[in-house]
N, CA and C of each residue as an Amber inpcrd file, in Angstrom:
protein
   525
 140.9310000  74.1620000 -36.2330000 140.1860000  73.7370000 -37.1260000
 140.2070000  74.5840000 -38.1410000 140.2720000  74.3050000 -39.5410000
 140.6140000  75.6320000 -40.6690000 139.6690000  76.1330000 -41.4410000
 138.9560000  76.9790000 -41.5830000 137.8870000  77.3550000 -42.2030000
 138.0830000  78.5270000 -43.1960000 137.3540000  78.7150000 -44.2490000
 137.4690000  80.1020000 -44.9170000 136.1410000  80.6690000 -44.9410000
 136.0180000  82.0250000 -45.1140000 134.5010000  82.7800000 -44.9180000
 134.5380000  84.0530000 -45.6000000 133.2150000  84.2710000 -45.4200000
 133.6560000  85.8270000 -46.1700000 134.2330000  87.1780000 -45.0580000
 134.5710000  87.5610000 -45.3110000 135.1080000  88.6560000 -44.2620000
 133.6970000  89.4460000 -43.9560000 133.8660000  90.1400000 -42.9820000
 132.9120000  90.7950000 -42.5480000 133.6300000  92.2400000 -41.5530000
 132.7820000  93.1890000 -41.3030000 133.5980000  94.2980000 -40.7330000
 134.1560000  94.4710000 -39.2710000 133.5610000  93.3730000 -38.8460000
 134.1810000  92.8870000 -37.2060000 135.6470000  92.2220000 -37.5270000
 136.1510000  91.8430000 -38.7570000 137.6300000  91.3880000 -39.3340000
 138.6280000  92.5660000 -39.6470000 137.8610000  93.7780000 -39.9770000
 138.6460000  94.9450000 -40.3540000 139.8970000  95.0820000 -39.0850000
 139.6520000  94.8900000 -37.6650000 140.9040000  95.2980000 -37.1270000
 142.5390000  94.3340000 -38.0720000 141.9900000  93.1580000 -37.9320000
 142.6040000  91.8950000 -37.9810000 143.3330000  92.0440000 -39.8260000
 142.8430000  92.3860000 -40.5350000 143.1130000  92.9260000 -41.9500000
 143.4270000  93.7470000 -41.6660000 144.1380000  94.9950000 -41.1680000
 144.4770000  96.5310000 -41.3210000 145.7040000  95.8590000 -40.6230000
 146.0090000  95.3070000 -39.7380000 146.7830000  94.6280000 -38.6710000
 147.8080000  93.6270000 -39.7850000 147.2910000  92.9720000 -40.2540000
 148.1270000  92.1990000 -41.1110000 148.3780000  92.8810000 -42.5350000
 147.8210000  93.6550000 -42.9780000 148.1990000  94.8250000 -44.2290000
 149.6030000  95.6170000 -43.7810000 149.7510000  95.8960000 -42.3660000
 150.1930000  96.6530000 -42.2370000 151.7360000  95.9930000 -41.9320000
 151.6570000  94.6410000 -41.8010000 153.0370000  93.8360000 -41.5480000
 153.5350000  93.3610000 -42.7490000 152.7820000  93.5460000 -43.7510000
 153.7100000  93.0590000 -44.9310000 153.2600000  94.7390000 -46.0700000
 153.3350000  95.5790000 -45.5300000 152.9580000  97.0110000 -46.0820000
 154.0980000  97.2450000 -47.2290000 155.2680000  96.9530000 -47.0520000
 156.4400000  97.2760000 -47.4780000 156.4720000  96.5450000 -49.1250000
 155.3150000  95.1820000 -49.5670000 154.9620000  94.6040000 -50.2850000
 153.3850000  94.8570000 -51.1900000 152.8400000  95.5250000 -50.2570000
 151.8200000  96.0850000 -50.4470000 151.4130000  97.6940000 -50.8670000
 150.0500000  98.0970000 -50.9700000 149.8670000  99.8730000 -50.4340000
 149.4530000  99.8490000 -48.8790000 149.5990000 100.9570000 -48.3380000
 148.8820000 101.3610000 -47.1650000 147.3880000 101.0990000 -47.2370000
 146.8520000 100.7870000 -45.9500000 144.9570000 100.6680000 -46.1570000
 145.1160000 100.9410000 -44.6570000 143.9390000 102.1080000 -45.0610000
 143.0980000 102.8220000 -43.5610000 141.6470000 101.7740000 -43.4160000
 141.0040000 102.3190000 -42.2660000 139.6610000 101.6010000 -42.1970000
 139.0190000 101.9650000 -43.1740000 138.8770000 103.5000000 -43.7220000
 138.1390000 103.9560000 -44.5540000 138.0130000 103.3220000 -45.7560000
 139.4280000 103.3870000 -46.1800000 139.7320000 102.9090000 -47.8150000
 139.1310000 101.2540000 -48.0270000 139.3310000 100.6580000 -46.6150000
 139.0170000  98.9620000 -46.4350000 137.7320000  99.2070000 -46.3710000
 136.8380000  99.8440000 -45.7460000 135.6280000  99.7410000 -45.9430000
 135.0110000 100.1790000 -47.2060000 135.5460000 100.7300000 -48.3510000
 135.1940000 101.4440000 -49.1930000 135.4970000 100.1290000 -50.2620000
 136.5030000  99.5930000 -50.4930000 136.9260000  98.3140000 -51.1930000
 136.2780000  97.1160000 -50.9440000 136.0900000  96.7110000 -49.8750000
 134.8490000  95.7280000 -49.0840000 133.4160000  96.3010000 -49.4810000
 133.0050000  97.0000000 -49.4460000 131.6060000  97.3380000 -50.3340000
 131.6090000  97.0840000 -51.7210000 132.6830000  97.0170000 -52.1850000
 132.8730000  96.7970000 -53.9650000 133.3270000  95.6000000 -54.1950000
 133.9260000  94.5200000 -53.3600000 134.3490000  93.7160000 -53.2340000
 133.6390000  92.3750000 -54.2450000 134.0060000  92.0010000 -54.9960000
 133.4460000  90.7100000 -56.1640000 133.8400000  89.2360000 -54.8540000
 134.9480000  89.2300000 -54.0040000 135.0700000  88.5800000 -53.5280000
 136.4280000  89.1500000 -52.0270000 135.6750000  88.7280000 -50.7870000
 136.8430000  89.7090000 -49.8340000 136.6920000  87.9290000 -48.4700000
 137.5660000  87.4060000 -48.9640000 137.6450000  86.6860000 -47.9620000
 138.1550000  86.2490000 -47.0800000 137.9510000  85.4440000 -45.7120000
 139.3240000  85.2110000 -44.6760000 139.4980000  83.9200000 -44.5410000
 140.6460000  83.3940000 -44.3550000 140.6220000  82.2460000 -43.3850000
 140.8800000  82.2060000 -42.2040000 140.4080000  81.5420000 -41.4600000
 140.4750000  81.2960000 -40.3530000 140.7780000  80.3650000 -39.3530000
 141.9830000  80.0500000 -38.6680000 142.5030000  78.7970000 -37.8580000
 142.0560000  78.9180000 -36.8430000 141.5970000  77.9210000 -35.5080000
 141.1780000  77.8250000 -34.3190000 140.5200000  79.3810000 -34.0440000
 139.9730000  80.0120000 -35.1070000 139.0650000  81.5340000 -34.3750000
 140.2680000  82.0340000 -34.8820000 141.1130000  82.1790000 -35.0540000
 142.4450000  83.4000000 -35.5810000 142.2870000  83.4040000 -37.1500000
 141.8940000  84.8250000 -37.6210000 141.9790000  85.1600000 -38.7100000
 143.5740000  85.1900000 -39.3450000 143.8540000  84.5430000 -40.2180000
 145.3320000  84.1880000 -40.8900000 145.7520000  84.9330000 -42.0530000
 144.2810000  84.8740000 -42.6670000 144.9980000  85.3850000 -44.1210000
 143.6770000  85.9500000 -44.5630000 144.0450000  86.5760000 -45.4400000
 142.7390000  87.7460000 -46.3260000 143.0380000  87.8270000 -48.1220000
 141.8170000  87.5670000 -48.8020000 142.1220000  88.2960000 -50.1160000
 141.0150000  88.6160000 -50.5290000 141.2850000  90.2460000 -50.9580000
 140.1240000  91.1540000 -51.0750000 140.3990000  91.2950000 -53.0100000
 139.2260000  90.9850000 -53.8940000 139.3200000  90.8710000 -54.9940000
 138.1250000  91.9230000 -55.6700000 138.0870000  92.4780000 -57.1400000
 137.2590000  93.2390000 -57.4790000 137.5620000  92.8860000 -58.9460000
 135.7970000  93.2920000 -59.7550000 135.7350000  93.2080000 -60.9330000
 135.9300000  94.5160000 -61.5280000 135.6130000  94.0340000 -63.1350000
 136.1530000  95.1590000 -63.7730000 134.8020000  96.5130000 -63.5900000
 134.6700000  97.8950000 -63.7230000 133.9970000  98.7150000 -63.2830000
 134.1930000  98.6680000 -62.1530000 134.8240000  98.8940000 -61.0440000
 134.7830000  99.2060000 -59.6760000 135.6730000 100.8320000 -59.6410000
 134.9840000 101.5700000 -58.8310000 135.2910000 102.8760000 -58.3160000
 136.8090000 102.8260000 -57.5850000 137.9840000 102.5210000 -58.2830000
 138.7490000 102.6240000 -57.2810000 140.3240000 102.8750000 -58.2060000
 140.6550000 103.5190000 -57.4730000 142.0990000 104.7440000 -58.5670000
 143.5390000 104.0620000 -58.1390000 143.3670000 102.6500000 -57.9440000
 144.8520000 102.0120000 -58.0610000 145.2230000 102.2170000 -59.2170000
 146.5340000 102.5600000 -59.3790000 147.0180000 102.4730000 -60.6590000
 147.1300000 101.2880000 -61.5740000 147.3480000 100.2640000 -60.6020000
 147.4210000  98.6100000 -61.3650000 146.1580000  98.1630000 -61.6960000
 145.0220000  98.5410000 -60.8290000 143.5020000  98.0390000 -61.1960000
 143.1410000  99.1100000 -62.2360000 143.5650000 100.1900000 -62.3100000
 143.2520000 100.9610000 -63.7930000 143.9410000 100.6460000 -64.7230000
 145.1280000  99.8290000 -64.7420000 145.9500000  99.5210000 -66.3300000
 145.1390000  97.9150000 -66.5140000 144.7680000  97.2810000 -65.8520000
 143.9370000  96.1330000 -66.0800000 142.5750000  96.2860000 -66.9480000
 141.9840000  97.6660000 -66.2330000 140.9510000  97.9560000 -66.3400000
 140.9290000  98.6300000 -68.0280000 142.0810000  99.2480000 -68.4460000
 142.1630000  99.5270000 -69.3250000 142.6040000  98.4700000 -70.9530000
 142.7700000  97.1540000 -70.5100000 143.3610000  96.1680000 -71.4560000
 142.1830000  95.0120000 -71.1710000 141.3040000  94.7780000 -70.3850000
 141.1100000  93.9510000 -70.0690000 139.2670000  93.9200000 -69.8300000
 138.4980000  93.3840000 -70.5830000 136.6730000  94.3050000 -70.3190000
 136.0460000  93.1500000 -69.3410000 136.7490000  91.9750000 -68.7930000
 136.2100000  91.1900000 -67.8770000 137.2560000  90.5980000 -67.1800000
 137.3950000  90.7950000 -66.1690000 138.4430000  90.3470000 -64.9930000
 137.8270000  90.2550000 -63.8570000 138.8720000  89.3530000 -62.7170000
 138.7520000  89.8670000 -61.4810000 140.2320000  89.8580000 -60.9270000
 140.3200000  91.0030000 -60.2490000 141.6590000  91.7910000 -59.9700000
 141.2870000  91.5700000 -58.3300000 142.6230000  90.7110000 -58.2520000
 143.1910000  90.6910000 -56.5630000 144.0230000  91.9280000 -56.1740000
 143.4470000  92.7610000 -55.5910000 143.7770000  93.9860000 -54.8720000
 144.9120000  93.4330000 -53.6880000 144.4730000  92.8140000 -53.0300000
 145.6050000  92.5590000 -52.3730000 145.2470000  90.8480000 -51.2650000
 146.3390000  89.7850000 -51.7420000 146.5710000  89.0940000 -50.3790000
 147.0600000  88.5510000 -49.5090000 147.0430000  88.4410000 -48.4300000
 147.8460000  88.3550000 -47.1060000 148.1470000  87.1440000 -45.9850000
 148.8930000  86.4980000 -46.1940000 148.6960000  85.3150000 -45.0330000
 149.8890000  86.0680000 -44.0270000 149.2970000  85.9520000 -42.8670000
 150.1340000  85.8640000 -41.5790000 151.5140000  85.2900000 -41.7920000
 152.7000000  85.7460000 -41.2280000 153.6750000  85.1520000 -41.3120000
 154.1010000  83.8730000 -40.9360000 153.3620000  83.5160000 -39.7770000
 153.1090000  82.0110000 -39.1330000 152.6350000  81.4120000 -39.4590000
 151.9750000  81.5260000 -40.8960000 150.9690000  80.6020000 -41.6110000
 151.4880000  80.1540000 -42.7290000 152.0190000  81.0780000 -43.3040000
 152.7020000  80.7600000 -44.5890000 153.2430000  79.2780000 -44.9830000
 152.5910000  78.8980000 -46.1560000 152.9000000  77.7930000 -46.6170000
 152.2960000  76.4610000 -45.9350000 151.1230000  76.9200000 -45.7620000
 150.2310000  75.9570000 -45.0640000 148.8360000  75.3140000 -45.5440000
 148.8650000  76.5000000 -46.6830000 147.7970000  76.4990000 -47.9600000
 146.8580000  77.4920000 -47.5190000 146.7390000  78.4310000 -46.7390000
 145.5720000  79.4650000 -47.0160000 145.4910000  80.2710000 -48.1890000
 147.0560000  80.1570000 -48.7970000 146.8710000  81.4240000 -49.4500000
 146.0580000  80.5440000 -51.1970000 146.4680000  79.6000000 -51.4510000
 145.9660000  78.5370000 -52.1570000 144.5940000  78.7460000 -51.9010000
 143.5810000  77.9260000 -50.8280000 142.4430000  78.0030000 -50.3520000
 141.6970000  79.1230000 -51.2530000 142.1850000  80.0920000 -50.5510000
 141.8010000  81.6700000 -50.8050000 141.5160000  81.8520000 -52.7390000
 142.7920000  81.7520000 -53.1150000 142.8290000  81.7250000 -54.4700000
 142.0290000  80.4140000 -55.5400000 141.7190000  79.2060000 -55.0540000
 140.5650000  78.3500000 -55.0970000 139.7700000  78.6850000 -55.1860000
 139.2590000  79.4120000 -54.5080000 137.6260000  79.9710000 -54.1510000
 137.8980000  80.9620000 -55.2430000 138.8550000  82.3300000 -55.3510000
 138.3150000  83.0950000 -56.3220000 137.9030000  82.4620000 -57.8530000
 139.0140000  81.5630000 -58.5150000 139.0910000  80.6210000 -59.2160000
 138.0760000  79.8720000 -59.7120000 137.1890000  79.2560000 -58.5590000
 135.6730000  78.9900000 -58.8650000 134.5250000  79.8900000 -58.8400000
 134.7690000  81.1260000 -58.1690000 134.0080000  82.5620000 -58.8300000
 134.2740000  82.3560000 -60.1940000 135.5700000  82.8680000 -60.6510000
 135.6170000  83.1930000 -62.5130000 135.0040000  82.1050000 -62.9660000
 135.3570000  80.8570000 -62.6470000 134.5770000  79.9660000 -63.6550000
 133.3490000  79.9990000 -63.6410000 132.5570000  80.0150000 -62.5790000
 131.2380000  80.1400000 -62.1650000 130.3910000  81.4310000 -63.2820000
 130.9920000  82.9850000 -62.8850000 130.3580000  83.6560000 -63.9240000
 131.2910000  84.0450000 -65.1110000 131.6780000  83.0050000 -65.6220000
 132.7470000  82.9540000 -66.6570000 133.6240000  84.4660000 -67.1330000
 134.0570000  84.8740000 -66.0260000 135.1940000  86.1550000 -66.3740000
 136.3260000  85.3810000 -66.3980000 137.1080000  85.6700000 -67.4830000
 138.0830000  85.3400000 -68.1350000 139.5580000  85.5940000 -67.9400000
 139.5640000  86.3830000 -67.4460000 140.9950000  86.5570000 -66.5760000
 140.8890000  86.7930000 -64.8730000 141.7840000  86.0900000 -64.2600000
 142.2380000  86.4480000 -62.7790000 143.5570000  87.6310000 -62.8070000
 143.3760000  88.9640000 -62.4900000 144.8070000  89.4750000 -62.3820000
 145.5660000  89.9940000 -61.3170000 146.4070000  90.0130000 -61.5770000
 146.9990000  90.8140000 -59.9010000 148.4510000  91.4720000 -60.4260000
 149.2350000  91.7580000 -59.1010000 150.6460000  92.2910000 -59.6370000
 151.4520000  92.1900000 -58.1450000 152.9330000  92.0550000 -58.4040000
 153.4310000  91.8400000 -57.3760000 154.6310000  92.5940000 -57.4500000
 155.5740000  93.0200000 -56.6250000 156.6630000  93.8200000 -56.7260000
 157.9030000  93.1750000 -57.3120000 158.5310000  93.8130000 -58.1780000
 159.7420000  93.0030000 -58.7160000 160.6440000  94.2510000 -58.7130000
 160.3670000  95.1790000 -58.0020000 161.6690000  96.4710000 -57.7690000
 160.6760000  96.9930000 -56.5320000 161.5670000  96.9910000 -55.3320000
 162.0510000  95.8090000 -54.7400000 161.1060000  94.5580000 -55.0160000
 162.1050000  93.5330000 -55.1960000 161.4550000  92.1500000 -55.2110000
 161.0720000  91.6730000 -54.1730000 159.5960000  90.6580000 -54.7950000
 158.9830000  90.2010000 -53.7550000 159.0130000  88.2710000 -54.2450000
 160.3360000  87.6010000 -53.9380000 160.2500000  86.7630000 -54.4100000
 159.0550000  85.6240000 -54.0270000 158.7340000  85.7900000 -52.4340000
 157.6180000  84.8800000 -52.0340000 156.5440000  84.9590000 -53.0930000
 155.8600000  86.3020000 -53.4910000 154.6540000  86.1800000 -53.8490000
 154.9520000  85.8060000 -55.6350000 155.8690000  86.2910000 -56.2810000
 156.6460000  85.3940000 -57.4630000 156.6170000  83.9950000 -57.4580000
 156.8670000  83.4360000 -56.7290000 157.0890000  82.1770000 -56.7440000
 155.5230000  81.3840000 -56.8060000 154.5810000  82.1870000 -55.7620000
 153.2570000  81.7120000 -55.2150000 152.7310000  81.8810000 -56.5140000
 152.6450000  83.0950000 -57.1500000 152.2060000  83.1790000 -58.3160000
 152.1820000  82.2640000 -59.4300000 153.7590000  82.2010000 -59.8170000
 153.7950000  81.7120000 -60.9770000 153.7120000  80.0590000 -61.1780000
 153.8400000  79.6800000 -59.5490000 153.1890000  78.2640000 -59.4650000
 151.6410000  77.9290000 -59.6270000 150.9620000  78.9140000 -59.3400000
 149.6030000  79.1140000 -59.6610000 148.9350000  79.2590000 -61.5470000
 150.0280000  79.1670000 -62.1350000 149.8050000  79.5750000 -63.6980000
 149.9800000  80.8350000 -64.2040000 149.7610000  81.9570000 -63.3820000
 150.0370000  83.6700000 -64.0110000 150.9310000  83.5920000 -64.6760000
 150.6610000  84.6430000 -65.8400000 152.0110000  85.0320000 -66.5470000
 152.1800000  86.4470000 -66.7090000 153.2020000  86.9570000 -66.9080000
 153.3460000  88.3780000 -66.8090000 152.4870000  89.2500000 -68.1900000
 152.0900000  89.9840000 -68.0590000 151.1410000  90.9150000 -69.0990000
 152.2350000  91.9860000 -69.3030000 152.5070000  92.6760000 -67.9750000
 152.9200000  93.9920000 -68.5070000 154.2100000  94.4040000 -67.0970000
 154.4810000  95.5300000 -67.3220000 155.4020000  96.1280000 -66.0770000
 155.1050000  96.9580000 -66.4370000 154.4640000  97.8550000 -64.7400000
 154.5480000  99.5250000 -64.5560000 155.4040000  99.9930000 -63.2360000
 156.2400000 101.2470000 -63.4740000 156.9420000 101.6460000 -62.5180000
 155.8730000 102.6950000 -61.8480000 156.0380000 102.8470000 -60.5000000
 155.2670000 103.7550000 -59.5670000 155.7240000 104.4400000 -58.4880000
 155.2430000 105.3710000 -57.7940000 156.1940000 106.3250000 -57.1370000
 157.2900000 107.0050000 -57.5540000 157.0610000 107.3570000 -58.6740000
 158.2220000 108.0330000 -59.5100000 159.7380000 107.1710000 -59.7370000
 159.0880000 105.6600000 -60.2310000 159.7820000 104.6600000 -60.1640000
 160.9400000 104.1610000 -59.0050000 159.9250000 104.4350000 -57.8360000
 160.7960000 103.8930000 -56.6710000 160.4500000 102.3120000 -56.4800000
 159.1870000 101.9910000 -56.9930000 158.7280000 100.5150000 -57.1610000
 158.2990000 100.2340000 -58.3800000 158.7050000  99.2560000 -59.1380000
 157.9780000  98.7990000 -60.2270000 157.4330000  97.2950000 -60.1670000
 156.2560000  96.6370000 -60.5810000 155.3860000  95.7810000 -60.3790000
 155.2400000  95.0450000 -61.8110000 155.4200000  93.7020000 -61.7040000
 154.8410000  92.9020000 -62.4900000 153.2910000  92.7250000 -62.7310000
 152.7130000  92.9810000 -64.0250000 151.0390000  92.6430000 -64.0150000
 150.7120000  91.3240000 -64.2810000 150.4380000  90.3240000 -63.5050000
 149.9900000  89.3850000 -63.8320000 148.9370000  89.3550000 -64.5710000
 148.3480000  87.7770000 -65.2680000 147.3760000  87.4190000 -65.3760000
 147.1090000  85.8550000 -65.5700000 145.8230000  85.3770000 -65.1950000
 145.7190000  83.7830000 -65.2470000 144.5660000  83.6300000 -66.2940000
 145.2290000  83.0330000 -67.1380000 143.9590000  82.6290000 -68.2390000
 142.7020000  81.7350000 -67.6080000 141.6090000  82.0010000 -66.9540000
 140.6660000  81.0850000 -66.4710000 140.4930000  80.4060000 -67.6050000
 139.9660000  80.9120000 -68.7960000 139.1300000  80.1570000 -69.9810000
 140.0690000  78.7910000 -70.7810000 141.1430000  79.3220000 -70.3790000
 142.3240000  78.0390000 -70.6890000 142.4900000  76.6900000 -69.8330000
 141.9720000  77.1930000 -68.8830000 141.9100000  76.2310000 -67.6600000
 143.2650000  75.2180000 -67.2260000 144.2180000  76.3370000 -68.1370000
 145.7550000  75.8760000 -67.4220000 146.2320000  76.2720000 -66.3850000
 146.0680000  76.0930000 -65.4420000 146.5700000  76.3820000 -63.7680000
 146.5330000  74.9550000 -63.2000000 147.1900000  75.0780000 -61.7570000
 146.7680000  74.0050000 -60.7800000 145.7010000  74.0950000 -60.2380000
 144.8180000  75.5040000 -60.4230000 143.6480000  75.6890000 -59.8490000
 142.5720000  74.9720000 -60.4040000 142.8420000  74.3340000 -61.5820000
 141.7750000  74.1400000 -61.9920000 141.3820000  72.2990000 -61.7790000
 142.5820000  71.9150000 -61.1430000 142.5870000  70.5440000 -61.0710000
 142.6380000  70.1900000 -59.1870000 141.9820000  71.4570000 -58.3890000
 141.8620000  71.3970000 -57.1510000 140.3430000  71.3330000 -56.7720000
 140.0440000  70.6960000 -55.6780000 138.9580000  70.6640000 -55.1920000
 138.3180000  71.7920000 -54.7660000 137.5310000  72.4950000 -54.6320000
 137.3580000  73.8180000 -54.2190000 136.9020000  73.7310000 -52.6120000
 137.1160000  72.6140000 -51.9610000 136.6450000  72.4950000 -50.5260000
 137.9310000  72.9070000 -49.8730000
């Protein structure tokens, strides 16, 4: 059985392990940083299948105390937004709908709270084609690019116009 639920501190070891498995396309995360992000999260959800956490999404609203250069980029340009700090789906669970399920829940929150934008980023140098296909398929559009770590990495800054309702997420049942 698959279900989604709010993340709890008991999930942190699994969340940290999932993050570490994909750290090449994410930013590093330790227990203290995860606890700080969790405390500020507008949404921190996990997808569990047969008792095993196989995916998580952590999103923040504007006004968070967060030092991420990507979060700051959006904060300087968007007065109201939900920022997906990270979404991770275990390798053996990909393409089974966990990521879309988490994004449907985030989209429902944005609609409920009349937040006009969902924002995120993914690597384009080095490329992350899986994330690019996933986010493009949900209706995200590039609104900027940003080099990081002295140019060793470049991200595509993405935004989804919730107010326009022009996304496959708008047509899906949040259940």
